mmCIF file of C-alpha atoms and ligand atoms in Angstrom:
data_model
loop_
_atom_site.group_PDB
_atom_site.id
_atom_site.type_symbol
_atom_site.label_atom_id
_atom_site.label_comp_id
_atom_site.label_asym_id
_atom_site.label_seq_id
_atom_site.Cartn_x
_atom_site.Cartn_y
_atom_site.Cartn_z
ATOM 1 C CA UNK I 1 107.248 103.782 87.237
ATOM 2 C CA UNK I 2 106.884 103.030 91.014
ATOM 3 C CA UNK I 3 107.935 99.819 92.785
ATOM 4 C CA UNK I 4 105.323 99.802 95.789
ATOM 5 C CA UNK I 5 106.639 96.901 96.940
ATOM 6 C CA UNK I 6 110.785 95.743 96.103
ATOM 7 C CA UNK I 7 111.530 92.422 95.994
ATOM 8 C CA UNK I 8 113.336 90.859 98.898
ATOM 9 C CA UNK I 9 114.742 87.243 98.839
ATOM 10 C CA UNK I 10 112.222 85.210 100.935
ATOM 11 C CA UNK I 11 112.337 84.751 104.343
ATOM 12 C CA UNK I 12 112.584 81.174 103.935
ATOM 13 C CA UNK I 13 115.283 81.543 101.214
ATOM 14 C CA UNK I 14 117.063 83.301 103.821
ATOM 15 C CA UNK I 15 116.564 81.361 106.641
ATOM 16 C CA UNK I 16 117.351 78.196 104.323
ATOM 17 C CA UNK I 17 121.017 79.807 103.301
ATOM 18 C CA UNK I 18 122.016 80.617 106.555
ATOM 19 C CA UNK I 19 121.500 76.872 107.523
ATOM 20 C CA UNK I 20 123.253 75.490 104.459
ATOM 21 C CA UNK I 21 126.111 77.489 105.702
ATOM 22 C CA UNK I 22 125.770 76.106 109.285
ATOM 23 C CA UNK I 23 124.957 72.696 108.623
ATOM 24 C CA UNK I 24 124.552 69.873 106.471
ATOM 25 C CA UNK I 25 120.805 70.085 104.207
ATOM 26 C CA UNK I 26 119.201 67.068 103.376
ATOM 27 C CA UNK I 27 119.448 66.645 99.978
ATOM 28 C CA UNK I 28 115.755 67.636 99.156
ATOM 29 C CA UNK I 29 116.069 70.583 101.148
ATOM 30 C CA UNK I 30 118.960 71.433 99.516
ATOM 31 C CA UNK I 31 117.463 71.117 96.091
ATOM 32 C CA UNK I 32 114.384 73.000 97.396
ATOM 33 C CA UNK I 33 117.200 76.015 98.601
ATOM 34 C CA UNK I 34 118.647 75.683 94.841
ATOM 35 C CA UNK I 35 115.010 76.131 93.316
ATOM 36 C CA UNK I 36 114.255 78.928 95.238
ATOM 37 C CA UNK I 37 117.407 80.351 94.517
ATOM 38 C CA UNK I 38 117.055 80.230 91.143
ATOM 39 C CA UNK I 39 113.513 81.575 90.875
ATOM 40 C CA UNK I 40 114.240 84.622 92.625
ATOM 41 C CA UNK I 41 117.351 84.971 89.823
ATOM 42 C CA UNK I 42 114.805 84.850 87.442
ATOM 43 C CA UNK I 43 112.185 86.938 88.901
ATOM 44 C CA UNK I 44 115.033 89.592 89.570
ATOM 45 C CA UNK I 45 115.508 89.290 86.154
ATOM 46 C CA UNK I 46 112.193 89.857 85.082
ATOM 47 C CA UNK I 47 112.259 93.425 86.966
ATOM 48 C CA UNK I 48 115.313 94.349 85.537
ATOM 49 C CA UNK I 49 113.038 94.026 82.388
ATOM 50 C CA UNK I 50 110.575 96.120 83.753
ATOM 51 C CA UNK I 51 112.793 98.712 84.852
ATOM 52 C CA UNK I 52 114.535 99.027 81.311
ATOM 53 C CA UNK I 53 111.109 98.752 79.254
ATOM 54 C CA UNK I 54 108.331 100.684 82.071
ATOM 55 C CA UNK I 55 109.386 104.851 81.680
ATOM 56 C CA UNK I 56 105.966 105.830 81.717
ATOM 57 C CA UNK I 57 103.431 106.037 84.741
ATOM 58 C CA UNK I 58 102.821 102.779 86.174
ATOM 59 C CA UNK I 59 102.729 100.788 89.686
ATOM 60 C CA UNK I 60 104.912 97.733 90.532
ATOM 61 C CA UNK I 61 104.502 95.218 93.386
ATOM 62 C CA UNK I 62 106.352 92.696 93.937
ATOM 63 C CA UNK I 63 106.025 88.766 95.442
ATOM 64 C CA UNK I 64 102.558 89.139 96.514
ATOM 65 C CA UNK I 65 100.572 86.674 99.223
ATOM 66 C CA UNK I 66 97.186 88.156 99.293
ATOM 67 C CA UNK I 67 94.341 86.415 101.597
ATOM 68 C CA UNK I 68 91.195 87.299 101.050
ATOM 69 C CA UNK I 69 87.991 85.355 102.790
ATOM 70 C CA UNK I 70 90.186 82.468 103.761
ATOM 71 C CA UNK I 71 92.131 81.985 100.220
ATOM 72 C CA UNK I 72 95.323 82.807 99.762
ATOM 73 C CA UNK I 73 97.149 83.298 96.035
ATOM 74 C CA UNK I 74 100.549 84.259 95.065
ATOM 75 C CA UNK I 75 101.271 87.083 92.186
ATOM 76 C CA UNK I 76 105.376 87.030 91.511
ATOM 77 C CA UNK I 77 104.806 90.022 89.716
ATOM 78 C CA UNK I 78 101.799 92.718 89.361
ATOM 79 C CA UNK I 79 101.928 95.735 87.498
ATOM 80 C CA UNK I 80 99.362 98.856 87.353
ATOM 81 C CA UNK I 81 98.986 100.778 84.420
ATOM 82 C CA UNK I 82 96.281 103.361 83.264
ATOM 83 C CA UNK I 83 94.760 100.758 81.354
ATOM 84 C CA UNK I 84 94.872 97.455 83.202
ATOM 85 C CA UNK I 85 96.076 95.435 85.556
ATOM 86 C CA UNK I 86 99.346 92.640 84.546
ATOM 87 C CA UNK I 87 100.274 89.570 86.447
ATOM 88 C CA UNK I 88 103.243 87.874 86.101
ATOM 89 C CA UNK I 89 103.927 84.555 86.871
ATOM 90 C CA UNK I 90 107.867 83.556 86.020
ATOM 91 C CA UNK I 91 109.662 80.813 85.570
ATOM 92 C CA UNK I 92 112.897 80.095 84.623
ATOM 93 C CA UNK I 93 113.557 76.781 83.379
ATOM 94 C CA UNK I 94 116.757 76.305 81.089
ATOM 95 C CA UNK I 95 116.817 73.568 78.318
ATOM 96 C CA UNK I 96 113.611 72.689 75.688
ATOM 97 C CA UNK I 97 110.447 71.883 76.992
ATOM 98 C CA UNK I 98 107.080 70.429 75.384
ATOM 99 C CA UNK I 99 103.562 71.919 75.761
ATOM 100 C CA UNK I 100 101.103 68.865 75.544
ATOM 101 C CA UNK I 101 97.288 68.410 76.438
ATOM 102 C CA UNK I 102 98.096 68.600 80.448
ATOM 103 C CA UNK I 103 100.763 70.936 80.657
ATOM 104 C CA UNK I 104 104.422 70.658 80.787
ATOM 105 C CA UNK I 105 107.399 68.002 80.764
ATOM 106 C CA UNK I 106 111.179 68.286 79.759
ATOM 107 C CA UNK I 107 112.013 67.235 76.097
ATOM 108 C CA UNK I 108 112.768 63.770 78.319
ATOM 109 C CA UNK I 109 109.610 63.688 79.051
ATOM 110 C CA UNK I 110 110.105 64.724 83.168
ATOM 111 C CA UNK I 111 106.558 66.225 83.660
ATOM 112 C CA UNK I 112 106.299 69.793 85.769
ATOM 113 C CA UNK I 113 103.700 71.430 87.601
ATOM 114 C CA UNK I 114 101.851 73.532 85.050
ATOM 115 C CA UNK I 115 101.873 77.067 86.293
ATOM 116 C CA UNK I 116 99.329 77.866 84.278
ATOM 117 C CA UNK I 117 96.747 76.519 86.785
ATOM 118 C CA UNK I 118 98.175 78.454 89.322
ATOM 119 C CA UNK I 119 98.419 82.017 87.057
ATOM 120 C CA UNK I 120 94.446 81.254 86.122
ATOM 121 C CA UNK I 121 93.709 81.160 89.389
ATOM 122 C CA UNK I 122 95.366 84.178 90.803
ATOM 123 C CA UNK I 123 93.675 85.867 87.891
ATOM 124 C CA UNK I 124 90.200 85.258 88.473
ATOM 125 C CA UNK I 125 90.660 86.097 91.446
ATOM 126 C CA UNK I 126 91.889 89.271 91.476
ATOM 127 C CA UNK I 127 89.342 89.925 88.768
ATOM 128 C CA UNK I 128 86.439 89.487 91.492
ATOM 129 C CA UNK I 129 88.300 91.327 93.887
ATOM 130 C CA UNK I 130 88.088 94.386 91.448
ATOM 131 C CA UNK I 131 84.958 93.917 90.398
ATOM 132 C CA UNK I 132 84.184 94.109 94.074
ATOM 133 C CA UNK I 133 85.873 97.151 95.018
ATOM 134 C CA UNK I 134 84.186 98.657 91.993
ATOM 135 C CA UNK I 135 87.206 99.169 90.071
ATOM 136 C CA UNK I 136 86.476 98.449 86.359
ATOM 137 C CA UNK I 137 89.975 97.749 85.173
ATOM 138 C CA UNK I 138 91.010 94.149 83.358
ATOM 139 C CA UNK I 139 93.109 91.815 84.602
ATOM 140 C CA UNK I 140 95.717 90.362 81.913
ATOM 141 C CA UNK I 141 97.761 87.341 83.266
ATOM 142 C CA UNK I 142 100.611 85.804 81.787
ATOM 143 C CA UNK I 143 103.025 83.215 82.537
ATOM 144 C CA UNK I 144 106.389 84.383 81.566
ATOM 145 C CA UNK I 145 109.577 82.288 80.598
ATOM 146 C CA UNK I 146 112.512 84.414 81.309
ATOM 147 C CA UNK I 147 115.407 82.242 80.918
ATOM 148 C CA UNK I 148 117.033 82.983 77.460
ATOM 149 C CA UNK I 149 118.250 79.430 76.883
ATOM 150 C CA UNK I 150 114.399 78.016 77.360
ATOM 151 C CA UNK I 151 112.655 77.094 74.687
ATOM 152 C CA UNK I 152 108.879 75.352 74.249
ATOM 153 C CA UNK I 153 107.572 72.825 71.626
ATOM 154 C CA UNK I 154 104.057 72.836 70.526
ATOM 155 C CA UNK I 155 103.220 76.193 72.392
ATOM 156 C CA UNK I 156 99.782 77.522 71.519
ATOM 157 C CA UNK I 157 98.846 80.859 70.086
ATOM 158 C CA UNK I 158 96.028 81.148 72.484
ATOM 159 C CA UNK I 159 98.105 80.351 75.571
ATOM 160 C CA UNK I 160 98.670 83.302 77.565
ATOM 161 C CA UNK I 161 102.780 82.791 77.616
ATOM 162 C CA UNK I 162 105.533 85.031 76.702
ATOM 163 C CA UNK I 163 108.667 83.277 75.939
ATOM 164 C CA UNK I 164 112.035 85.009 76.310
ATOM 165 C CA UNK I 165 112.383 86.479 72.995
ATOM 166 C CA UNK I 166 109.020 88.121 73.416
ATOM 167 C CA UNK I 167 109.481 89.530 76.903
ATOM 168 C CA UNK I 168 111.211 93.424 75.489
ATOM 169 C CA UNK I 169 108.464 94.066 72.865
ATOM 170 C CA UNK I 170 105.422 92.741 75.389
ATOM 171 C CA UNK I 171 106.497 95.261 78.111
ATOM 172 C CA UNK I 172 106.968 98.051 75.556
ATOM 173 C CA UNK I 173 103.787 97.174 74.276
ATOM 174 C CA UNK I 174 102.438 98.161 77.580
ATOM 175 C CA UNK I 175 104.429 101.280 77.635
ATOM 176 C CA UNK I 176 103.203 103.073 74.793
ATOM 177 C CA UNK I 177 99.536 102.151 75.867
ATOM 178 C CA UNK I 178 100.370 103.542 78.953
ATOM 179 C CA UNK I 179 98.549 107.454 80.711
ATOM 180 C CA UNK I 180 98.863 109.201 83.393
ATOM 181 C CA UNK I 181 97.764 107.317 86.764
ATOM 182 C CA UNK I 182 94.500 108.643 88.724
ATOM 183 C CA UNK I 183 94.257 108.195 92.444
ATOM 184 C CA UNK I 184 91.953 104.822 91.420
ATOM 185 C CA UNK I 185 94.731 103.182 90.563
ATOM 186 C CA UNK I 186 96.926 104.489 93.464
ATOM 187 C CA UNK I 187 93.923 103.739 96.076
ATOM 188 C CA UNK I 188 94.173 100.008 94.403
ATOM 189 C CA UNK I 189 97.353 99.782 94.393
ATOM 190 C CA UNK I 190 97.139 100.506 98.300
ATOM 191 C CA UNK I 191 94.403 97.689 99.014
ATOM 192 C CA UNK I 192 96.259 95.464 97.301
ATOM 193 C CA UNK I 193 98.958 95.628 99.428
ATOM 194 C CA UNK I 194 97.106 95.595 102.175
ATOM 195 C CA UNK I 195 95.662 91.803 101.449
ATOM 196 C CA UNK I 196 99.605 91.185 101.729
ATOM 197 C CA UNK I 197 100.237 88.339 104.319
ATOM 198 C CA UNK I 198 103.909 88.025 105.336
ATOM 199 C CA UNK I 199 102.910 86.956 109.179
ATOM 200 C CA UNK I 200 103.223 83.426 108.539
ATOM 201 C CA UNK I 201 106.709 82.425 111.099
ATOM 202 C CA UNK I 202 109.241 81.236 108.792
ATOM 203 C CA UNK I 203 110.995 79.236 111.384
ATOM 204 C CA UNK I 204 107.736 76.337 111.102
ATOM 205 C CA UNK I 205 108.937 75.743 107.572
ATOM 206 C CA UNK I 206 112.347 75.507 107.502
ATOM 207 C CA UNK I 207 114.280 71.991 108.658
ATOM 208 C CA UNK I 208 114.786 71.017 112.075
ATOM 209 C CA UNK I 209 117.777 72.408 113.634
ATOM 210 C CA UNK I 210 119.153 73.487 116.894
ATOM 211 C CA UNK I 211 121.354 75.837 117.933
ATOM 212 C CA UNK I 212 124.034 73.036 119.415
ATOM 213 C CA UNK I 213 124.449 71.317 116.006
ATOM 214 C CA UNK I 214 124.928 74.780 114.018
ATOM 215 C CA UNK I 215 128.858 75.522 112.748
ATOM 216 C CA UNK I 216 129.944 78.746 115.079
ATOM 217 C CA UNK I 217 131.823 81.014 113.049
ATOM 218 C CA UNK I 218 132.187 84.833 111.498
ATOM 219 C CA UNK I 219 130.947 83.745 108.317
ATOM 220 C CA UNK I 220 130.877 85.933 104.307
ATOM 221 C CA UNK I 221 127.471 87.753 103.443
ATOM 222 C CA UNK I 222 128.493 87.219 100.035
ATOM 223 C CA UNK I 223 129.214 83.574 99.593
ATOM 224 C CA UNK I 224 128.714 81.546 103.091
ATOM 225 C CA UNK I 225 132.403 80.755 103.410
ATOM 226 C CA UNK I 226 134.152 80.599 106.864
ATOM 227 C CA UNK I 227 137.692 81.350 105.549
ATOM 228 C CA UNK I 228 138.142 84.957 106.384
ATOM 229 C CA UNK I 229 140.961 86.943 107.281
ATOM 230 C CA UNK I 230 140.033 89.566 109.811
ATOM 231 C CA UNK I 231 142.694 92.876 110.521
ATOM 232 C CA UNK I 232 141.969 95.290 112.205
ATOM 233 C CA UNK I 233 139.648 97.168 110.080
ATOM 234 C CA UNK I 234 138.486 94.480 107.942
ATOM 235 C CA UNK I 235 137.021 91.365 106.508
ATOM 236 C CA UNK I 236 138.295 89.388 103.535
ATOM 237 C CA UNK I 237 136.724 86.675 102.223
ATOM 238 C CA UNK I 238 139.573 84.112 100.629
ATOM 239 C CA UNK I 239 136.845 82.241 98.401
ATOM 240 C CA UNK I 240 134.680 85.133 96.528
ATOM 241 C CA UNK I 241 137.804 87.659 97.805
ATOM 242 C CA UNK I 242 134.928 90.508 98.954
ATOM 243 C CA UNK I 243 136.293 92.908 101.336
ATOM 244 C CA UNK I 244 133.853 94.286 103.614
ATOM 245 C CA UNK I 245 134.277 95.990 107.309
ATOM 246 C CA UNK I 246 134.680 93.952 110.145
ATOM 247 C CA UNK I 247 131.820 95.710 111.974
ATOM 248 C CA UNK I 248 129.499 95.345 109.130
ATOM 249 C CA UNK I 249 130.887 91.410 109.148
ATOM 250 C CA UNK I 250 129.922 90.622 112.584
ATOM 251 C CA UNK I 251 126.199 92.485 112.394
ATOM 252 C CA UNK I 252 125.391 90.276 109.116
ATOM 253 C CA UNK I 253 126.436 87.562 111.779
ATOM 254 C CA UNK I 254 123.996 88.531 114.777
ATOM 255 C CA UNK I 255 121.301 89.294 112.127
ATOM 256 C CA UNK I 256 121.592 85.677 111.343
ATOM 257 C CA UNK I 257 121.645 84.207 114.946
ATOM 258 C CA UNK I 258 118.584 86.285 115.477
ATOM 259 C CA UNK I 259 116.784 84.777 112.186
ATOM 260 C CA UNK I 260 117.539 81.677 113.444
ATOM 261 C CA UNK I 261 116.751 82.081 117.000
ATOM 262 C CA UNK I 262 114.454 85.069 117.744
ATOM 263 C CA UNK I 263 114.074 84.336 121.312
ATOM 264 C CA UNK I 264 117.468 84.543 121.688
ATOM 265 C CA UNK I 265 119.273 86.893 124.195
ATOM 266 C CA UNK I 266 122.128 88.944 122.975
ATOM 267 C CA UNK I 267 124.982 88.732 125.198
ATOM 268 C CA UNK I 268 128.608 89.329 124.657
ATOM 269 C CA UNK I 269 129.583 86.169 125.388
ATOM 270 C CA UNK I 270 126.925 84.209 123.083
ATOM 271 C CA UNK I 271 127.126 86.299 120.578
ATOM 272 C CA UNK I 272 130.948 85.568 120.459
ATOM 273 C CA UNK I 273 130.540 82.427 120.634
ATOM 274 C CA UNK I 274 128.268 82.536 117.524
ATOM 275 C CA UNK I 275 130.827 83.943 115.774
ATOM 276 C CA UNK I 276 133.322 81.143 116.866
ATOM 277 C CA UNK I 277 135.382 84.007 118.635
ATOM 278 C CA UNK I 278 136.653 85.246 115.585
ATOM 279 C CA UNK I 279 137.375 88.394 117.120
ATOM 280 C CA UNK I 280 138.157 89.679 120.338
ATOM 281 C CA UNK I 281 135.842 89.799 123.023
ATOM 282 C CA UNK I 282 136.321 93.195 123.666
ATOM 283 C CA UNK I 283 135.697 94.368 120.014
ATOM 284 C CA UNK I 284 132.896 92.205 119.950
ATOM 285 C CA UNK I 285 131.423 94.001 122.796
ATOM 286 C CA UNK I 286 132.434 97.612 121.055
ATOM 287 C CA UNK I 287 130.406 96.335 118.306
ATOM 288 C CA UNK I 288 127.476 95.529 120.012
ATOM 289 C CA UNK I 289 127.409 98.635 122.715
ATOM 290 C CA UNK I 290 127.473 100.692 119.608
ATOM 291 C CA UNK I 291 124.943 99.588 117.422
ATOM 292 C CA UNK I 292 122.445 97.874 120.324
ATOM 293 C CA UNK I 293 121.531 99.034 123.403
ATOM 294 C CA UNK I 294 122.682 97.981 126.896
ATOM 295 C CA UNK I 295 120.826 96.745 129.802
ATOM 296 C CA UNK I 296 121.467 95.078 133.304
ATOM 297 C CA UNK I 297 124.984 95.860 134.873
ATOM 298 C CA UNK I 298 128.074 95.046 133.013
ATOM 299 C CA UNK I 299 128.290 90.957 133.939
ATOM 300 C CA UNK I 300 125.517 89.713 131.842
ATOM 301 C CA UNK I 301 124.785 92.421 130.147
ATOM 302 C CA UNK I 302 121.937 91.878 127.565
ATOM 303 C CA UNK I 303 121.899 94.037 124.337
ATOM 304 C CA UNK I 304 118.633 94.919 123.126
ATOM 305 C CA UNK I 305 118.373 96.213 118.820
ATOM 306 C CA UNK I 306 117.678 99.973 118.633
ATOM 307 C CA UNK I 307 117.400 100.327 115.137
ATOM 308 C CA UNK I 308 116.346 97.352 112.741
ATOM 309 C CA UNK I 309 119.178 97.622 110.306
ATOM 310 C CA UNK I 310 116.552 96.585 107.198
HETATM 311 ZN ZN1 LIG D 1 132.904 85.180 100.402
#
């Protein structure tokens, strides 16, 4: 099995944790961070499932935006195999649901978005994209519960859903039907990708926020806390107790300040007053001569990124 494309937390899911670290979310925003969040737990989750189920020949990509003639659809998961093509469309919701006549609402009767519009769409149209590049393969969509605590009420046989407890035998299903891969399916898996749009600037769709009402400060990768104690070789965080290098610290740190503000110019000084001068501003500037590189003379000297570090 080949992943094509890996998934990546979103650039928005990014850009909205680094705020919510910085400064205070308005409460939707904040529950929109927590949704996100928790899809991408449960798509993660759904790859671990294809990595422990998927031995055989087969191609994986990953959080898919594909335009196409104007219209644009979203595939959370795709998968390649000799004998068709697999969408995936995950969810995971926790608690007991009900399937009725329009979709979806919470035992309480909260009604959701049915996903199942969504999934039929991305399905017939990939189907007509195949059909138009001449590729003869079928296109199987599915929208998958993955939480193991979810269950559904009045589910249909016909509906194309796989509930938790059905997730291991579905995928190994797909494994024994599974043959070796012919360049079709590799030159398809290619033009797929290549109707992947991830141009769209993430800054437009993230809250308002400026750089004056952000919190300065070396801040954890691992759990957004402030409270670190630096030494002189490294970083530990007192509230998820990670250790990490104190180099490795400060880069997450830039990396964010240049999410947030791309048009930003790296500087010694700003750049240690992003961090809250946390550290010295001579090991700051160690930091930066060694990993960016240096123009202008040494007052005002602007650092410029050599290597993108992902
Ligand atoms: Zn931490």
């Amino acid at each position: 099995m080949e992943i094509l494309k890996a998934r990546q937390p979103s650039d928005l899911l990014r850009g909205l944790n680094y705020l919510d670290k910085r400064f205070e979310l308005k409460e939707p925003e904040k529950r929109y961070l927590i949704n996100l969040q928790k899809g991408l737990s449960g798509e993660t989750a759904f790859d671990d499932k294809i990595n422990q189920h998927i031995d055989k020949q087969a191609i994986v990509l990953n959080d898919l935006l594909l335009l196409n003639k104007g219209l644009s659809f979203k595939v959370d998961s795709l998968l390649i195999a000799s004998h068709g093509v697999y969408i995936f469309e995950i969810r995971n919701y926790v608690g007991r649901y009900v399937r009725h006549m329009e979709g979806f609402s919470t035992i309480h009767g909260e009604e959701v978005a049915n996903p199942l519009i969504q999934l039929n769409r991305s399905a017939s149209f990939l189907s007509q994209l195949l059909k138009e590049w001449g590729s003869e393969l079928k296109v199987t969509a599915h929208l998958v519960f993955i939480h193991p605590q979810f269950s559904l009420y009045n589910a249909r046989v016909e509906d194309p859903i796989i509930l938790p407890n059905q997730i291991d035998e579905y995928l190994k299903d797909i494994n024994i039907k599974s043959r070796m891969l012919s360049r079709e399916h590799h030159n398809l898996a290619r033009r797929i990708l290549k109707l992947h749009d991830d141009d769209s600037p993430v800054q437009k769709q993230l809250p308002y926020y400026s750089y004056k009402e952000l919190k300065k400060g070396l801040s954890c990768n691992a759990c957004g806390s402030f409270d670190l104690l630096i030494t002189q070789r490294s970083c530990y965080c007192k509230s998820c107790f990670v250790k990490r290098g104190v180099t490795d610290v400060i880069l997450d740190n830039i990396e964010e300040l240049q999410f947030l503000f791309p048009e930003t110019t790296l500087t010694t000084a700003k750049v240690n007053e992003w961090c809250g001068d946390a550290v010295h501003f001579r090991r700051m500037r160690k930091v930066l001569k060694e990993h960016y590189t240096a123009t202008g003379a040494t007052s005002g000297r602007v650092y410029e990124q050599t290597v993108p570090r992902r």
